[in-house]
Coordinates of C-alpha atoms in Angstrom, one line a residue:
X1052 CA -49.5 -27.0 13.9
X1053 CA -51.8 -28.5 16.5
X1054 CA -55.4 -27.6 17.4
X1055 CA -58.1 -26.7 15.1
X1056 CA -58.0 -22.9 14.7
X1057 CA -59.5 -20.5 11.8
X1058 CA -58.2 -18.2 9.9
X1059 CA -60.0 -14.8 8.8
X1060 CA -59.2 -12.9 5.8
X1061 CA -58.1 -9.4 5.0
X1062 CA -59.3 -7.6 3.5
X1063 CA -63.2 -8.4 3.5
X1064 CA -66.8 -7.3 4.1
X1065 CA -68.0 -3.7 3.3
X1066 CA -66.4 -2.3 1.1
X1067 CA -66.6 2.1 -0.1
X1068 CA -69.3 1.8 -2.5
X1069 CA -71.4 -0.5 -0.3
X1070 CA -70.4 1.6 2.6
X1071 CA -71.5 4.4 0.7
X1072 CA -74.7 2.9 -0.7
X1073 CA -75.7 2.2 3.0
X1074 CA -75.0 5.2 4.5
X1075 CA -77.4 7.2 1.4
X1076 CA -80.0 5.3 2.4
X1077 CA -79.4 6.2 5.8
X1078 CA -79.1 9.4 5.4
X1079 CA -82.1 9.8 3.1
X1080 CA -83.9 8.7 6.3
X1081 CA -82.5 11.3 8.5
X1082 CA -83.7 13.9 6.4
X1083 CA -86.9 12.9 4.9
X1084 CA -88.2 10.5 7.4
X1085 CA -89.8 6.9 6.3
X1086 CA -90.8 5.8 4.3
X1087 CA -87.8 6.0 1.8
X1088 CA -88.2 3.9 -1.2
X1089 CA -85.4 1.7 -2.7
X1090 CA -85.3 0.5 -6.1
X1091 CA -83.7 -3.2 -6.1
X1092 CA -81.9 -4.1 -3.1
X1093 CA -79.2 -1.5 -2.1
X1094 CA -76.8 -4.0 -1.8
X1095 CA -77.1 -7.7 -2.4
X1096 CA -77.3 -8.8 1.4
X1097 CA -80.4 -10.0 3.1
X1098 CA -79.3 -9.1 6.4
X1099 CA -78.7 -5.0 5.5
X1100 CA -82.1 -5.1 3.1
X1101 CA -83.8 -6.3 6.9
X1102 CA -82.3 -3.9 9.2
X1103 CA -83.1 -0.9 6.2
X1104 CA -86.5 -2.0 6.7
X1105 CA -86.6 -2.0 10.2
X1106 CA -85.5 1.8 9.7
X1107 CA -88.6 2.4 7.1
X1108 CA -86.5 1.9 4.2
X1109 CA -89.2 0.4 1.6
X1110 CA -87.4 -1.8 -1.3
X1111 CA -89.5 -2.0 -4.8
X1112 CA -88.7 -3.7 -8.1
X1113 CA -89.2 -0.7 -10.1
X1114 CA -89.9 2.9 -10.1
X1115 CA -93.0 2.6 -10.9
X1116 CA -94.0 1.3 -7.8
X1117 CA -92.9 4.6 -5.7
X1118 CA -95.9 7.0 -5.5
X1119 CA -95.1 9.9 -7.4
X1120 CA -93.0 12.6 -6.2
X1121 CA -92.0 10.4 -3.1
X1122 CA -88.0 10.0 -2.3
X1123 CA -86.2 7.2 -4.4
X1124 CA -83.0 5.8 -3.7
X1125 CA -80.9 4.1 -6.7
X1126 CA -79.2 0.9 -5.5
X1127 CA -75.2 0.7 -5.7
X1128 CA -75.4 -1.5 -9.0
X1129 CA -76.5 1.2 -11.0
X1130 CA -79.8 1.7 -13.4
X1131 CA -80.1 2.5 -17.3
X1132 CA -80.9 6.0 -18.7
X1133 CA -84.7 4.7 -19.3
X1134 CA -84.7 3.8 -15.1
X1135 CA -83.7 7.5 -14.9
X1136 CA -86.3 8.8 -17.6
X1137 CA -89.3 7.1 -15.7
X1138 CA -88.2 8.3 -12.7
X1139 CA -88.6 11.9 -14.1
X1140 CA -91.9 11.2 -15.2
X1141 CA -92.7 10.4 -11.9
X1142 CA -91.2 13.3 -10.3
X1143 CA -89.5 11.6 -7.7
X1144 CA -87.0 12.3 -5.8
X1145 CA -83.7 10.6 -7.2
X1146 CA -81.0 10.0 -4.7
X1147 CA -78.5 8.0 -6.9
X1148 CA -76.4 5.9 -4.6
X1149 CA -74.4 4.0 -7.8
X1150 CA -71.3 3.0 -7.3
X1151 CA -68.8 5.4 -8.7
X1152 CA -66.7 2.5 -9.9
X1153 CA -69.7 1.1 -11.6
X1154 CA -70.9 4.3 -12.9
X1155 CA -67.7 4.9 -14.7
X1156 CA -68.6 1.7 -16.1
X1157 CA -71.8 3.6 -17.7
X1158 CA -69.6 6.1 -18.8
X1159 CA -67.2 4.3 -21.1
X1160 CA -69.9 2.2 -22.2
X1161 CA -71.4 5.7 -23.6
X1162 CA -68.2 7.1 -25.1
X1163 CA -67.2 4.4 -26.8
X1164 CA -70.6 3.4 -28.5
X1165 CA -70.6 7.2 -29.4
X1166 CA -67.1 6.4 -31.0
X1167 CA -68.9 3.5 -33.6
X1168 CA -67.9 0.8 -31.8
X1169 CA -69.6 -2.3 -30.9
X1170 CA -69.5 -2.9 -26.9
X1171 CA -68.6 -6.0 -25.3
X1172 CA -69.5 -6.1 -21.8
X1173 CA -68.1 -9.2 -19.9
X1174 CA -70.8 -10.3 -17.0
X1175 CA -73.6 -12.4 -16.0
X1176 CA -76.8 -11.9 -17.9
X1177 CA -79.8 -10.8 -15.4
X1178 CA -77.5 -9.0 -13.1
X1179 CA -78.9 -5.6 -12.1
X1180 CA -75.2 -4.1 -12.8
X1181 CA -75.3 -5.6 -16.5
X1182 CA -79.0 -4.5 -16.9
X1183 CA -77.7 -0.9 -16.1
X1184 CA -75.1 -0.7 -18.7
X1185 CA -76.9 -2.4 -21.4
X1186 CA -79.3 0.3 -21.3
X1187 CA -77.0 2.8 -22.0
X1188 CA -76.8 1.9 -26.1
X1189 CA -78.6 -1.4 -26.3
X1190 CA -78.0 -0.9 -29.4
X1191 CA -74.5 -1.0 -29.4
X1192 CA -73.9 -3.3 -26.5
X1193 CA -74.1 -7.1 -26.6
X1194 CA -73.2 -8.8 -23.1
X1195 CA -71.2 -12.1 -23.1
X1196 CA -70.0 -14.0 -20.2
X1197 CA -67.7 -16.9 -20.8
X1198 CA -64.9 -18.0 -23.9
X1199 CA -67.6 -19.7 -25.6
X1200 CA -69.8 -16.7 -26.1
X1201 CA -66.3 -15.3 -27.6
X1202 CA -66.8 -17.7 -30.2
X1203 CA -70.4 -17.8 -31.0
X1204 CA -70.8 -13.9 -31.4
X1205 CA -71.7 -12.7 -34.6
X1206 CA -69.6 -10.5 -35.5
X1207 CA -67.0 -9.8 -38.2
X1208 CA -63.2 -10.4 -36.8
X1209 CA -62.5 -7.0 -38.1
X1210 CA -65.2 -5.0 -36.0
X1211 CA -64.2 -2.4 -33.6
X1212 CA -64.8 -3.2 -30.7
X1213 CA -64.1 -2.1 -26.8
X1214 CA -64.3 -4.6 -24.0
X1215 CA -65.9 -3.8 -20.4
X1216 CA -66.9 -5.9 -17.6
X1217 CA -69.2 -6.1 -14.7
X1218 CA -66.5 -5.0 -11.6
X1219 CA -67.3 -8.2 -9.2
X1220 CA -66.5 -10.7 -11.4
X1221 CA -63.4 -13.2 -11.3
X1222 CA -60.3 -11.5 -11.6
X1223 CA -59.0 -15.0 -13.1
X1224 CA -62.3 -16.5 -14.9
X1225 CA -62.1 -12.3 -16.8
X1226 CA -58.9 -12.6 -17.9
X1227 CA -59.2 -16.0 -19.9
X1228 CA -62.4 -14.3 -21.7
X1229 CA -60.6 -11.4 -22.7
X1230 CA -58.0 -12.7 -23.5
X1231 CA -60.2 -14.7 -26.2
X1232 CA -61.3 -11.3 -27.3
X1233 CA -58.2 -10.0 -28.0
X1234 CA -57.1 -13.6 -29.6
X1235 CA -60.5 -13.1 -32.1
X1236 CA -60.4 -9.1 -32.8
X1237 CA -58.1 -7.3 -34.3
X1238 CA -59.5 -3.7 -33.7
X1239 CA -59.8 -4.1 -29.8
X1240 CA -59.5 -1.4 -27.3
X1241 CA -60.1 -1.5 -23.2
X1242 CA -59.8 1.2 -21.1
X1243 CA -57.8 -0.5 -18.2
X1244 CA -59.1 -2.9 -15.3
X1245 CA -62.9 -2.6 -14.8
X1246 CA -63.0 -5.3 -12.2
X1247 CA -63.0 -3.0 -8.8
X1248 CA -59.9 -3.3 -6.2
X1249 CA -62.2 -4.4 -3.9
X1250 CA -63.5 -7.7 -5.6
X1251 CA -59.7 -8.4 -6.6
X1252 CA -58.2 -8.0 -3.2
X1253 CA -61.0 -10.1 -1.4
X1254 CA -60.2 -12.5 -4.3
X1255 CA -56.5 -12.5 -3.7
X1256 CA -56.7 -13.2 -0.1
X1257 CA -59.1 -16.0 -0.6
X1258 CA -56.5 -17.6 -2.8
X1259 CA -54.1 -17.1 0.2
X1260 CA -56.9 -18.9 2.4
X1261 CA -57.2 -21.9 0.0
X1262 CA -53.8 -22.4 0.4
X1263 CA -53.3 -22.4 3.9
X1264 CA -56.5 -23.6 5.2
X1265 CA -59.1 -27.5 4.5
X1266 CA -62.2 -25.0 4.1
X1267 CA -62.9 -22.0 3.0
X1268 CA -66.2 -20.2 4.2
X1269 CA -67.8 -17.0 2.6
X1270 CA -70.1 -14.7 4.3
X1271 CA -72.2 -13.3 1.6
X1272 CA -76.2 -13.9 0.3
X1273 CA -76.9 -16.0 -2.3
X1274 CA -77.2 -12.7 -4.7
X1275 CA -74.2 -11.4 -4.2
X1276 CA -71.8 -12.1 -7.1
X1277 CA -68.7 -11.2 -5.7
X1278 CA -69.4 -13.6 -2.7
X1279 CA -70.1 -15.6 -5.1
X1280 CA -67.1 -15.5 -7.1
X1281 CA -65.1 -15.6 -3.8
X1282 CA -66.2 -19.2 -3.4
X1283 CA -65.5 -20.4 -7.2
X1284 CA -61.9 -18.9 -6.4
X1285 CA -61.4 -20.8 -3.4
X1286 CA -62.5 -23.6 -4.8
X1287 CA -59.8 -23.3 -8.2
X1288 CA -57.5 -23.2 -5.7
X1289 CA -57.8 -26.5 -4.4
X1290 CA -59.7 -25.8 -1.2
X1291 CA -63.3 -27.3 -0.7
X1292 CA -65.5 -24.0 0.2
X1293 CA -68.8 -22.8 1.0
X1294 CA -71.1 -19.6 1.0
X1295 CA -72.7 -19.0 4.2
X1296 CA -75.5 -16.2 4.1
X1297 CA -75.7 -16.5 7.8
X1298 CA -74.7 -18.6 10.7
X1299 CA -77.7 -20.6 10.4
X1300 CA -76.8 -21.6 7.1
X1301 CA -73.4 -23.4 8.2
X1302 CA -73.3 -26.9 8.2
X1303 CA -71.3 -28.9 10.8
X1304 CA -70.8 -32.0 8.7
X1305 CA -68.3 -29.5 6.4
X1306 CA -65.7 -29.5 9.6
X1307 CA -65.3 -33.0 9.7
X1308 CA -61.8 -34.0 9.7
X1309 CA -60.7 -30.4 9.2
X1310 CA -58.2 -28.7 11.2
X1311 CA -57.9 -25.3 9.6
X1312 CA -60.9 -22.6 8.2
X1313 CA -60.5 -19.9 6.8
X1314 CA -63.3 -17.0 7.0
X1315 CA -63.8 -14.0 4.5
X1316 CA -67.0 -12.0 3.2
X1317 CA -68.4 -10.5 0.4
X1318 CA -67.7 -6.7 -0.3
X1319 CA -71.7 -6.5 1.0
X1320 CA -71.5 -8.4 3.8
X1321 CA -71.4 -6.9 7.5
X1322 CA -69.0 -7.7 9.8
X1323 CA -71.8 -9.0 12.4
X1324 CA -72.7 -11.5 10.1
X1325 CA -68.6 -12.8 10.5
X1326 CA -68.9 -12.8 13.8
X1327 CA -72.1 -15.0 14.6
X1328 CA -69.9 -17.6 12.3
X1329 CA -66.8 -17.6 14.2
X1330 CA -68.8 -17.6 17.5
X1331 CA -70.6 -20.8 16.4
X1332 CA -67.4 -22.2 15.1
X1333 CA -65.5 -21.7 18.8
X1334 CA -68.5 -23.4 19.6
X1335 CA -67.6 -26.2 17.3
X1336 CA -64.0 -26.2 18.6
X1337 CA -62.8 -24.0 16.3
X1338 CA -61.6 -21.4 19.1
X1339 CA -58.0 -20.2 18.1
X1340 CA -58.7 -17.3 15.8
X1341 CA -55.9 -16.1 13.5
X1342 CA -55.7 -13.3 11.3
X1343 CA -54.1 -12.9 7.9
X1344 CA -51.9 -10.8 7.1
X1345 CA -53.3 -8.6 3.7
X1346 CA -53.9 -5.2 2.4
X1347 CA -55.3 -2.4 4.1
X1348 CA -58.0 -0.6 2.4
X1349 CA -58.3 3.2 2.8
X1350 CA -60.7 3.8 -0.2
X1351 CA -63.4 6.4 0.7
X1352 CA -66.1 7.8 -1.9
X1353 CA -68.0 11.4 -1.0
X1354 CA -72.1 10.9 -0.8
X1355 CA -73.8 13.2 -2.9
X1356 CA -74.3 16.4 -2.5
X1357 CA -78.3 16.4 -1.9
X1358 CA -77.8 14.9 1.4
X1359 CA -76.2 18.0 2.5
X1360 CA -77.1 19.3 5.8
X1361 CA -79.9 21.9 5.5
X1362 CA -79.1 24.4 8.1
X1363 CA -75.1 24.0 8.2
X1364 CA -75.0 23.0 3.8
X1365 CA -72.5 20.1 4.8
X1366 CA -72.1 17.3 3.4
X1367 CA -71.9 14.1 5.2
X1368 CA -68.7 12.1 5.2
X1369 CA -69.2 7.8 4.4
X1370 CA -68.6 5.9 7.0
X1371 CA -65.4 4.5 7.2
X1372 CA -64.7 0.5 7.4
X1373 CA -65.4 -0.7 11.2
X1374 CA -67.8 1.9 12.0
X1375 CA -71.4 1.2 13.6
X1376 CA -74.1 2.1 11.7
X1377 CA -77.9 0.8 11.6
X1378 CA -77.4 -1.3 9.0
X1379 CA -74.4 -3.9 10.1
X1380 CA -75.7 -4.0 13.4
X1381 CA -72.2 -3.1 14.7
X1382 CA -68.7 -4.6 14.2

């Protein structure tokens, strides 16, 4: 085919937890005014953390830097029971915007340390999601992240044991380290697929991009570790790619001799972050713009209840994928 086009992925960007996540924080604002304080980022994009601000959300590393009894948003990637504890010595106000696929996480983590088993959670040390789960039995939990942690753990062959991961990790780069698990352990449960549909089918489609297209290029901040994980995918799959936080951040000297690029974003990333890229790369002479063909996600999750309206007692609904709101700066 002649010209230099790109291609742009589908499904990608926001997905319903970050969706969700936003629209708490947004929410929070309506009701209580600013400031509204944030523990962590709410999700890991620099671009939604800025226009939050803008609003008069106020983002802290830990609790215990929110003045006591002031409003407190919990970021998408979840806390540990000890978060929650200080927070209640502090008497804040806890609006919990966790993800419910992550917080289902939390909850087998719980049951099956309350069952006598050991825990291993697959996902990368230092990650606030990790951090959150962990604290639910520390003492029962041990984290591991690739095939050679399989092989170094200390435990007995014989130990029960349940496996859980982080949900954005590699679909692909999971499955080889469980599958070492279940090679080593021979009293091995899991409860099913923790990895959440959104992280797999922006994974799949970026596979479909590495095969059709020179480059691959992912919207997503450097924090993000399913943008993250988008590019190592691409990448496996033969295609050389990059992760763009921004349009400023793309390098023209990646297009040479290319023909064909294909565009996705993170599950955090906004839409208006995609289309300052594909502006700049019409710029570049990348003007034909095609669209791949992929699933359509219809996945909604309810905001919590304490954001009800005061006078009517109804509960916002989360905004739905391509609709405006403060924080993507429009689609």
């Amino acid at each position: 085919m002649s010209g230099r086009r790109t291609v742009l992925a589908q499904p990608r960007g926001f997905c319903a937890g970050v969706r969700r996540a936003i629209g708490i924080v947004e929410r929070a604002l309506d009701l209580h005014g600013a400031p509204v304080y944030v523990r962590k980022e709410i999700v890991h994009n620099h671009y939604v953390v800025s226009e939050l601000e803008k609003r008069g959300a106020v983002f802290v590393d830990s609790e215990d830097e929110v003045p006591r009894g002031a409003v407190c948003v919990f970021s998408a990637h979840g806390v540990s029971p000890g978060v929650r504890s200080a927070a209640a010595g502090r008497q804040l106000e806890v609006i919990d915007a966790t993800c419910p696929l992550v917080a289902k996480v939390h909850s087998e983590a719980v049951r099956f340390a309350r069952d006598g088993r050991t825990v291993l959670l697959v996902g990368h040390e230092g990650h606030e999601e990790v951090e959150g789960v962990l604290g639910e039995a520390p003492d029962r939990i041990v984290a591991i992240g690739t095939e050679d942690d399989v092989r170094r753990l200390a435990l007995p062959d014989g130990t029960p044991v349940a496996v859980l991961t982080q949900t954005t990790l590699s679909f692909d780069e999971t499955e080889r380290v469980v599958a070492a698990l279940h090679a080593r352990f021979t009293d091995l449960v899991t409860p099913g697929d923790d990895i959440c549909y959104a992280s797999q089918n922006r994974q799949n489609a970026v596979k479909d991009l590495a095969r059709d297209n020179d480059l691959v290029l992912i919207v997503g901040s450097r924090n993000s570790s399913n943008s993250l994980r988008m590019v190592e995918v691409a990448r496996d799959h033969g295609a050389a790619a990059h992760l763009v936080p921004d349009v400023r951040h793309l390098d023209a000297a990646w297009l040479t001799d290319v023909s064909s690029v294909g565009v996705s974003a993170g599950a955090s990333a906004p839409e208006i972050l995609v289309d300052g890229l594909l502006a700049r790369l019409a710029e570049l002479g990348f003007d034909r713009v095609e669209f791949q063909r992929g699933i359509a996600e219809d996945v909604v999750f309810s905001m919590p209840g304490r954001l009800a309206d005061p006078v009517t007692g109804r509960v916002p609904r989360t905004p739905l994928a391509g609709e405006v709101s403060a924080a993507t700066g429009g689609v």
